[in-house]
mmCIF file of C-alpha atoms in Angstrom:
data_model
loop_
_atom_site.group_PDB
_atom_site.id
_atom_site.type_symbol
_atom_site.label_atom_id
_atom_site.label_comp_id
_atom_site.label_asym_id
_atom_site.label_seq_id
_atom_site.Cartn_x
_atom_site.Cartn_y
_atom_site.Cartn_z
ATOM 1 C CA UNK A 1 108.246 53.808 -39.659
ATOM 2 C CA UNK A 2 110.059 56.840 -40.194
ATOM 3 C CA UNK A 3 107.296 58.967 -40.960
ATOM 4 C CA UNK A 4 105.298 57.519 -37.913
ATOM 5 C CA UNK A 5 108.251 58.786 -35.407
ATOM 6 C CA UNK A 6 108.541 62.257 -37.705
ATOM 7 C CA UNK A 7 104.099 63.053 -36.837
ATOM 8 C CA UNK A 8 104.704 62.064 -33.272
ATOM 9 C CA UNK A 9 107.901 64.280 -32.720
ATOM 10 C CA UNK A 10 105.397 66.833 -34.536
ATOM 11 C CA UNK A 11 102.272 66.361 -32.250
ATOM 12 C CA UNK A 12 104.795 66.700 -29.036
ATOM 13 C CA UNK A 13 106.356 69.971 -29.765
ATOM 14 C CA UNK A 14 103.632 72.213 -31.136
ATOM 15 C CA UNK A 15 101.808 72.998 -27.786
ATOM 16 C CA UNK A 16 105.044 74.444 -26.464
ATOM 17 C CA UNK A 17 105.618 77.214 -29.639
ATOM 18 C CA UNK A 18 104.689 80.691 -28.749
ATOM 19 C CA UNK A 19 104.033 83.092 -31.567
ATOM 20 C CA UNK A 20 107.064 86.013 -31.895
ATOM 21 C CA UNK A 21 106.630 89.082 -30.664
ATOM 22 C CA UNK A 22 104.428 91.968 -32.721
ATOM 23 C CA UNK A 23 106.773 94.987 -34.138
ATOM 24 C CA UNK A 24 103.615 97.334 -33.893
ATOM 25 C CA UNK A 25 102.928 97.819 -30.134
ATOM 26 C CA UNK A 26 101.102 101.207 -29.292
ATOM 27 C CA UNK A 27 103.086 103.372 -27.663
ATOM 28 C CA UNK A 28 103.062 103.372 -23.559
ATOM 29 C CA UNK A 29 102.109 105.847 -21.315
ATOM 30 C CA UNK A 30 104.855 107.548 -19.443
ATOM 31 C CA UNK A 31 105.552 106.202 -16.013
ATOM 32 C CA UNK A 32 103.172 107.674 -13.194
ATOM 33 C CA UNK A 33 100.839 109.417 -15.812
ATOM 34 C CA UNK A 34 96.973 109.184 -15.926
ATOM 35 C CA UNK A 35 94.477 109.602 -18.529
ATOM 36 C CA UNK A 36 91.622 111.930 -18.609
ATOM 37 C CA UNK A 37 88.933 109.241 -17.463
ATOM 38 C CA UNK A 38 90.985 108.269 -14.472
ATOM 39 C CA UNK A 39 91.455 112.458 -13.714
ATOM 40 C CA UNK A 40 87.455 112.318 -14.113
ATOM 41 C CA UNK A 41 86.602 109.389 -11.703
ATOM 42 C CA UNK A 42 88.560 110.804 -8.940
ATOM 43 C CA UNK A 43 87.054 114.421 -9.664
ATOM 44 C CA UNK A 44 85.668 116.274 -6.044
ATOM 45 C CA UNK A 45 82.220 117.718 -6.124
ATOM 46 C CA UNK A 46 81.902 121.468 -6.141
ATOM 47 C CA UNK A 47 81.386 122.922 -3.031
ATOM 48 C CA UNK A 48 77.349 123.446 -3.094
ATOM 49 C CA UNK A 49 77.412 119.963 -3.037
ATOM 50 C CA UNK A 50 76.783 119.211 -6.921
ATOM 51 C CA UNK A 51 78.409 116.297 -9.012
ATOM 52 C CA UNK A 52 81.195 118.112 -10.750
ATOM 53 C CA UNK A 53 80.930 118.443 -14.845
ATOM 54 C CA UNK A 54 83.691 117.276 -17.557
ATOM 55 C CA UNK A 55 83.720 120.959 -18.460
ATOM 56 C CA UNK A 56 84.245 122.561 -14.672
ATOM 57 C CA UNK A 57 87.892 120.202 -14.847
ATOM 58 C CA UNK A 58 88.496 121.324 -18.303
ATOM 59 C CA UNK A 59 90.058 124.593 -19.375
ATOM 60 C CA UNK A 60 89.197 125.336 -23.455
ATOM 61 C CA UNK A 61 92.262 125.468 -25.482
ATOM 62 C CA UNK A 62 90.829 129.269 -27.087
ATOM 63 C CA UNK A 63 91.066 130.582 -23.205
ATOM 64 C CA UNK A 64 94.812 130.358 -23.236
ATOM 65 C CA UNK A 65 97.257 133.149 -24.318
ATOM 66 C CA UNK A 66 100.189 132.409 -26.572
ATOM 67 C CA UNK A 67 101.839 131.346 -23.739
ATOM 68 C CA UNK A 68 99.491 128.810 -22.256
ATOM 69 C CA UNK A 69 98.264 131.633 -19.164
ATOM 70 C CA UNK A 70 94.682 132.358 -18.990
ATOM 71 C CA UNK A 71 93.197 135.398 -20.569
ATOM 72 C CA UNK A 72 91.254 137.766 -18.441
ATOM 73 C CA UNK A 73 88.203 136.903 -17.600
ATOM 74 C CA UNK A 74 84.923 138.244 -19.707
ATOM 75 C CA UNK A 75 83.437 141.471 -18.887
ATOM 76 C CA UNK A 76 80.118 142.674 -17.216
ATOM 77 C CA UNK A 77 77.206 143.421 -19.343
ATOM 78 C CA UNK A 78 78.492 147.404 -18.785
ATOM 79 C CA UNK A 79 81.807 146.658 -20.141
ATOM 80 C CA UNK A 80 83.558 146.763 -16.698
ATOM 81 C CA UNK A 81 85.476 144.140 -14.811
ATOM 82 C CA UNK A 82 84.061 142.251 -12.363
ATOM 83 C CA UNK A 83 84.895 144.061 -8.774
ATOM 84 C CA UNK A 84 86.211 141.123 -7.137
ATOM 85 C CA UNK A 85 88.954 140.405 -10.121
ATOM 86 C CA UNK A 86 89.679 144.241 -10.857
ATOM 87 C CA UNK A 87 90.406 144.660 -7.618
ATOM 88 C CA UNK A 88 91.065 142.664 -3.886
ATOM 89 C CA UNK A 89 88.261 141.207 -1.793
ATOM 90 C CA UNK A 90 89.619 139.577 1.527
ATOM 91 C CA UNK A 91 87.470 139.041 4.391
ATOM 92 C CA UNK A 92 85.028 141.704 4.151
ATOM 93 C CA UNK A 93 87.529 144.555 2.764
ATOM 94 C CA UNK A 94 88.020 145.425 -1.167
ATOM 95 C CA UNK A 95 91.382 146.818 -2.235
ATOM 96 C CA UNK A 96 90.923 148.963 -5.619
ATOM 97 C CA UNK A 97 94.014 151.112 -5.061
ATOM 98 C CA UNK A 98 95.386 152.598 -8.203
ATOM 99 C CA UNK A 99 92.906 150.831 -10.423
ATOM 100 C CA UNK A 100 92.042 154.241 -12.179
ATOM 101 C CA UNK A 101 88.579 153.776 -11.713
ATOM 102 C CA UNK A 102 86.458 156.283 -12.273
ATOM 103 C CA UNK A 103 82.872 155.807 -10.113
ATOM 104 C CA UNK A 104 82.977 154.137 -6.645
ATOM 105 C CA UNK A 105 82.543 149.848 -8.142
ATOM 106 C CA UNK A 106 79.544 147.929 -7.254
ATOM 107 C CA UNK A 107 80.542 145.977 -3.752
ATOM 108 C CA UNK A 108 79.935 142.913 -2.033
ATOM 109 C CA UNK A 109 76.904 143.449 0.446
ATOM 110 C CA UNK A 110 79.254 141.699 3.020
ATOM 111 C CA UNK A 111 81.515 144.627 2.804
ATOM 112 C CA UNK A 112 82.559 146.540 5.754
ATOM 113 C CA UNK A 113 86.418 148.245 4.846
ATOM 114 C CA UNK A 114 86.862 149.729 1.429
ATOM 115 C CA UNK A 115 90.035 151.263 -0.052
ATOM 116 C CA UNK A 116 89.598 153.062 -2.705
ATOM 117 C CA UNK A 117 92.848 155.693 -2.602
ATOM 118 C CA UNK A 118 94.891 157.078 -5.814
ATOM 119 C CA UNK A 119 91.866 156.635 -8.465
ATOM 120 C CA UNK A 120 89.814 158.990 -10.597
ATOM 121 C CA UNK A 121 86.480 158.834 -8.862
ATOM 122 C CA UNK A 122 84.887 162.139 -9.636
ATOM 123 C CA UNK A 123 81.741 161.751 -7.713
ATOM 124 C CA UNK A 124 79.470 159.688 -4.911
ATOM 125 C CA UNK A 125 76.139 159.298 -5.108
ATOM 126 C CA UNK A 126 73.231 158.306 -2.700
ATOM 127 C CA UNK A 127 72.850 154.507 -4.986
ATOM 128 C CA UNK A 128 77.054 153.489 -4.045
ATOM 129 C CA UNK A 129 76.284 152.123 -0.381
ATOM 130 C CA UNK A 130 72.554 151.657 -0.408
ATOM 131 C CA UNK A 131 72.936 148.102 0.237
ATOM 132 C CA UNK A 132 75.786 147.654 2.209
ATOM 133 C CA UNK A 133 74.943 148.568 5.590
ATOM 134 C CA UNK A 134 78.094 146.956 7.595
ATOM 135 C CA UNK A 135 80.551 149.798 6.185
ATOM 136 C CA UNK A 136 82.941 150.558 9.081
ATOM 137 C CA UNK A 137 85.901 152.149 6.687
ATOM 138 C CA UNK A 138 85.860 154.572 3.508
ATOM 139 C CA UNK A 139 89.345 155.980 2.479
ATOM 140 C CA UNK A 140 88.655 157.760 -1.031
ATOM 141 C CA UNK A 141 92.061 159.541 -0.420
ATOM 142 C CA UNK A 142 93.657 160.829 -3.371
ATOM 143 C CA UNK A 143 90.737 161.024 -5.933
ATOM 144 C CA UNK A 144 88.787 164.274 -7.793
ATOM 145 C CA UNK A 145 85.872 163.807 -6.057
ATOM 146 C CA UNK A 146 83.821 167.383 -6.545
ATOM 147 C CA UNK A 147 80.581 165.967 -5.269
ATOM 148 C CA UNK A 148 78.892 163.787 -2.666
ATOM 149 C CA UNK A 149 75.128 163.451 -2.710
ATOM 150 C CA UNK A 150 73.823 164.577 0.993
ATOM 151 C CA UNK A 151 72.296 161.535 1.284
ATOM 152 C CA UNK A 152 75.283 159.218 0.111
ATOM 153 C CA UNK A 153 76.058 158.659 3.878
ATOM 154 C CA UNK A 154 72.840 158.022 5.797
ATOM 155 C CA UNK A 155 71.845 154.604 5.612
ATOM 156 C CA UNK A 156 75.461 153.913 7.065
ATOM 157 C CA UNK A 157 74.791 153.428 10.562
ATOM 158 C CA UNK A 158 77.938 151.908 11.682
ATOM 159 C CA UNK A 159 80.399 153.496 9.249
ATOM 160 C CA UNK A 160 83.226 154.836 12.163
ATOM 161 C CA UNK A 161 86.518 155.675 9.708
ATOM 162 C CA UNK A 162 85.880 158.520 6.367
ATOM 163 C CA UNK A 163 88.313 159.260 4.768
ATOM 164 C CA UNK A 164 88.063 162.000 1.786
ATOM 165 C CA UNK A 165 91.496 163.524 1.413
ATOM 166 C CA UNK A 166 93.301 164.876 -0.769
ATOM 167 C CA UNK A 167 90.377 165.749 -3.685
ATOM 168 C CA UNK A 168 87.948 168.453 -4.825
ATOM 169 C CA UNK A 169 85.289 168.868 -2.509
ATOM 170 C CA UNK A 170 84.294 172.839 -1.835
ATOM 171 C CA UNK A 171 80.970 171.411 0.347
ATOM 172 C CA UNK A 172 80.428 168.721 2.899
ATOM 173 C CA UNK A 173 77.536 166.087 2.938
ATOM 174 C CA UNK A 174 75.684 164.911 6.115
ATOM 175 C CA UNK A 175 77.837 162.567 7.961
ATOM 176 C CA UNK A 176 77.079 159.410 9.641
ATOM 177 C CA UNK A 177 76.730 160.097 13.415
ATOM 178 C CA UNK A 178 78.988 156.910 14.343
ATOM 179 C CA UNK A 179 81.926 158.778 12.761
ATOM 180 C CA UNK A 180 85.157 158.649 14.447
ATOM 181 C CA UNK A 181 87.491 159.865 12.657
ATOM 182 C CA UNK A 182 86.863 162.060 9.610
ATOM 183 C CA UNK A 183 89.504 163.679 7.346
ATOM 184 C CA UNK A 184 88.741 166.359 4.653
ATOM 185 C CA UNK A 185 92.335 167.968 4.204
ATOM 186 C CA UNK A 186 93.417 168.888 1.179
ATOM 187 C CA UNK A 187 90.274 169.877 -0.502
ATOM 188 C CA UNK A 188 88.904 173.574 -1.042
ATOM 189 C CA UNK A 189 86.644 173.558 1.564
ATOM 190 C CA UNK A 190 85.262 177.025 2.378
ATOM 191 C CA UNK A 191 83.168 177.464 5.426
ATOM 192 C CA UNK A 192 80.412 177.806 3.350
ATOM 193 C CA UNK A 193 80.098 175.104 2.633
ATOM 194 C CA UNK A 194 80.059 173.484 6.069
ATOM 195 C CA UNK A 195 76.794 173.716 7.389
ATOM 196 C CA UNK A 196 76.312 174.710 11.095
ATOM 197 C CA UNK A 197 75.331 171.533 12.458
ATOM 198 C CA UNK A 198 77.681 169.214 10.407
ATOM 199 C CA UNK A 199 79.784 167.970 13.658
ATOM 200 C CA UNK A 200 76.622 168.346 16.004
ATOM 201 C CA UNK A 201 75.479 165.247 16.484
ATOM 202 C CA UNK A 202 78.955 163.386 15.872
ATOM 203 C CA UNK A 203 79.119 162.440 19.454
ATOM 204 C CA UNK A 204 81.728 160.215 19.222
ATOM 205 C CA UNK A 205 84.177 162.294 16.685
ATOM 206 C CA UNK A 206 87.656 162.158 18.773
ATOM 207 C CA UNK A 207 89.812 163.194 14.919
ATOM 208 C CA UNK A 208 88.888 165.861 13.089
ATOM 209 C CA UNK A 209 91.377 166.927 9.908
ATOM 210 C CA UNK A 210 90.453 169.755 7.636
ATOM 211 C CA UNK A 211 93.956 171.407 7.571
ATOM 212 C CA UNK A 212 94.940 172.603 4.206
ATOM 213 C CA UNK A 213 91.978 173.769 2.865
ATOM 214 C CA UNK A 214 90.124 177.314 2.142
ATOM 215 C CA UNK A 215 88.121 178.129 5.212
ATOM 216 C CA UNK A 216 87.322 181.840 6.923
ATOM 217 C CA UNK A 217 86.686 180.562 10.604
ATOM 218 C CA UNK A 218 86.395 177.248 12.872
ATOM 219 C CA UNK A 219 83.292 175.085 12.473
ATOM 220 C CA UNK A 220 80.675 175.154 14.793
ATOM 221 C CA UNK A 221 79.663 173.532 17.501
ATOM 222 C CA UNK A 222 82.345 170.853 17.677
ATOM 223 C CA UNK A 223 81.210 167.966 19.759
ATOM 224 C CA UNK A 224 82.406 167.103 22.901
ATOM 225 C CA UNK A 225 83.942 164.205 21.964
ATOM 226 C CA UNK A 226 86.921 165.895 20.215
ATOM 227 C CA UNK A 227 90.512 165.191 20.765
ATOM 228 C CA UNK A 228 92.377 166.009 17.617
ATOM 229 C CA UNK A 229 92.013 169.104 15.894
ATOM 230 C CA UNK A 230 93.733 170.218 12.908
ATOM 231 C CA UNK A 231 93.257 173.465 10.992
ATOM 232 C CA UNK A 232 96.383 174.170 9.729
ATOM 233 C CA UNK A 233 97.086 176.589 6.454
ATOM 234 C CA UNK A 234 93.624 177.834 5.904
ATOM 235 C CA UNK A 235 92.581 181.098 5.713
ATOM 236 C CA UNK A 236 90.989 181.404 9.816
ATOM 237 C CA UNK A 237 91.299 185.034 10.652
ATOM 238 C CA UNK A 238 89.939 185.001 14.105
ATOM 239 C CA UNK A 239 88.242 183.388 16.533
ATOM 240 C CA UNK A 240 85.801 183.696 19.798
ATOM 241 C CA UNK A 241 84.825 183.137 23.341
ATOM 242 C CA UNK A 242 83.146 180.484 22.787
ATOM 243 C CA UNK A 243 85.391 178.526 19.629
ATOM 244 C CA UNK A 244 86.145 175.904 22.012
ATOM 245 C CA UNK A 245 85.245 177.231 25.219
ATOM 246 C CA UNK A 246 81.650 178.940 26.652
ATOM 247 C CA UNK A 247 81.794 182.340 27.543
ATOM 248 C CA UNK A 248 78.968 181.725 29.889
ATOM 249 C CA UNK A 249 80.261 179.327 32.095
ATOM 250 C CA UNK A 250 84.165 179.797 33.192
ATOM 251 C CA UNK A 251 84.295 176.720 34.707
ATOM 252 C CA UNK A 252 83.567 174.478 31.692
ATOM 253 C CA UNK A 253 86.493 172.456 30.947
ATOM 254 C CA UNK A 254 87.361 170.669 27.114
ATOM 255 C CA UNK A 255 89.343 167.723 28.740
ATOM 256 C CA UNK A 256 89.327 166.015 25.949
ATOM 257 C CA UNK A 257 91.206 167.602 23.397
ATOM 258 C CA UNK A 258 94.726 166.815 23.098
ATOM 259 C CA UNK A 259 95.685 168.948 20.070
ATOM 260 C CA UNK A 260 94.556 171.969 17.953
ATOM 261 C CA UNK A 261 96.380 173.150 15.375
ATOM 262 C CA UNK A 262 95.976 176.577 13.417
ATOM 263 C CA UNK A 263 99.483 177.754 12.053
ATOM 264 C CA UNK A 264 99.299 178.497 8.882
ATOM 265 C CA UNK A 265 96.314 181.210 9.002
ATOM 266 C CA UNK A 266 96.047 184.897 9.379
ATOM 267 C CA UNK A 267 95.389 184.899 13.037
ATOM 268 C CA UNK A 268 97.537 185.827 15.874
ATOM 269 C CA UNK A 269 96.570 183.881 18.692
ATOM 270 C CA UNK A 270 97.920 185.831 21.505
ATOM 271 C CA UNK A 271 94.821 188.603 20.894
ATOM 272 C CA UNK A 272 92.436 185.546 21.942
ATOM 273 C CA UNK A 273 93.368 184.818 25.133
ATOM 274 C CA UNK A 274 90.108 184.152 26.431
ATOM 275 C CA UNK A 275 89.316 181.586 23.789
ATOM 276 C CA UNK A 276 91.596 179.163 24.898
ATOM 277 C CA UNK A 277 91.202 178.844 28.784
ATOM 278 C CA UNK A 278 88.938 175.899 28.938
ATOM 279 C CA UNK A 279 91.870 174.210 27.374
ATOM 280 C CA UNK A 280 94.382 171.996 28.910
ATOM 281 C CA UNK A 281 96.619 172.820 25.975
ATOM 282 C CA UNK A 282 97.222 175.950 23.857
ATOM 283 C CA UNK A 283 96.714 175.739 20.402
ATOM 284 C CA UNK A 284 99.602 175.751 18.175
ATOM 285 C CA UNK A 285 100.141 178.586 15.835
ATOM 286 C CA UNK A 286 101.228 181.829 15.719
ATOM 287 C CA UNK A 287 101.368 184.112 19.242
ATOM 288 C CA UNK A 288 103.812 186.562 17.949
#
């Protein structure tokens, strides 16, 4: 009887037993983190529309410095940096300032402002802009440019701002006829090497600025357009009738030109009065 009651008591209580807890769970996950699958599923395409790849979300674990950053990034078949990473592209204008390049860098054809001031750029040629026809801007300021093809300019049909400051240049090359302002100081210009009809057919040049430089007399034919002259500290010995003014024609007025400047050279300006009377300002420089 006893061993009946003992099985039954047996029978009843089994069901209800749960087995004790395992000592070798796998670690959790910290609160809030996900794994790389769930990173994956909720991955955005790339922007042309394409499923993105495992290894566009990845970054390899040989790209990283000692520090975890990213190393630069690899090099053009020529050895150079990309433009675009050496330097600053922002909405249609590059920034290579101080970059110590040494050749004007291949640019976006959706270019239209470049900086390029405080380099080594020794020379342009007629290949740099060939395919970037929206130039508006070129400020090469600060370089050792010695030579410009004559043709590095002309396909730029809507270049307005050039900039060439502060370098080497003893010549000038044809210049877009769009030009409104164009600076040369600082170079060793010589008239020479200006030819005749440089400024000719820049009918909308309003600032001229080849102070500082080496030549003997005024360009030529300076276009109507002018406002801002400057000429300062060259070597201008003297000057004529018709400089700014025609000799022919007494009533011929320059309205336009605000300023001339030409202290600094070997002229006395008083022994010209005649060259200055179709001005609505004297130049400044030296009377006495």
């Amino acid at each position: 009887m006893k061993t009946l009651q003992a099985l039954f008591f047996w029978f009843l209580l089994v069901p209800w037993a749960k087995p004790a807890p395992s000592t070798t769970q796998s670690p959790r996950a910290p609160a809030g983190s996900r794994t790389s699958e769930e990173i994956w599923d909720d991955a955005e395409p790339l922007p042309d529309g394409k499923p993105m790849k495992k290894k566009d979300l990845m970054i390899p674990r040989d790209a990283r410095g000692d520090e975890g950053s990213l190393e630069q990034p690899a090099r053009n078949d020529d050895g150079e940096m990309p433009t675009c990473l050496l330097c600053v592209c922002l909405s249609g204008s590059v920034y290579c300032e101080e970059t110590d390049i040494d050749a004007v860098p291949p640019l976006p054809k959706e270019t239209s402002y470049l900086y390029a001031r405080f380099n080594k750029i020794k020379k342009i040629t007629a290949k740099d802009f060939a395919d970037i026809p929206n130039l508006r801007r070129l400020d090469f300021t600060g370089n050792v440019i010695e030579d410009i093809e004559d043709g590095a300019f002309s396909r730029l049909s809507l270049l307005e701002e050039l900039s060439l400051a502060e370098n080497l240049l003893v010549k000038l090359p044809a210049l877009p006829s769009k030009l409104t302002l164009f600076n040369a100081r600082q170079n060793k210009l010589r008239s020479k090497g200006i030819k005749a009809n440089t400024f000719k057919k820049l009918t909308n040049l309003s600032y001229l600025y080849l102070d500082h430089n080496e030549l003997e007399s005024v360009p030529p034919h300076l276009p109507e357009s002018l406002r801002v002259l400057h000429l300062q500290f060259n070597n201008i010995a003297g000057i004529t009738d018709d400089t700014f003014c025609r000799s022919n024609d007494t009533r011929y007025i320059r309205s336009r030109v605000d300023e001339i400047r030409l202290e600094g050279n070997p002229i006395l300006l008083a022994k010209h009065p005649n060259s200055f009377i179709c001005l609505k300002r004297l130049p400044t420089g030296t009377y006495y």
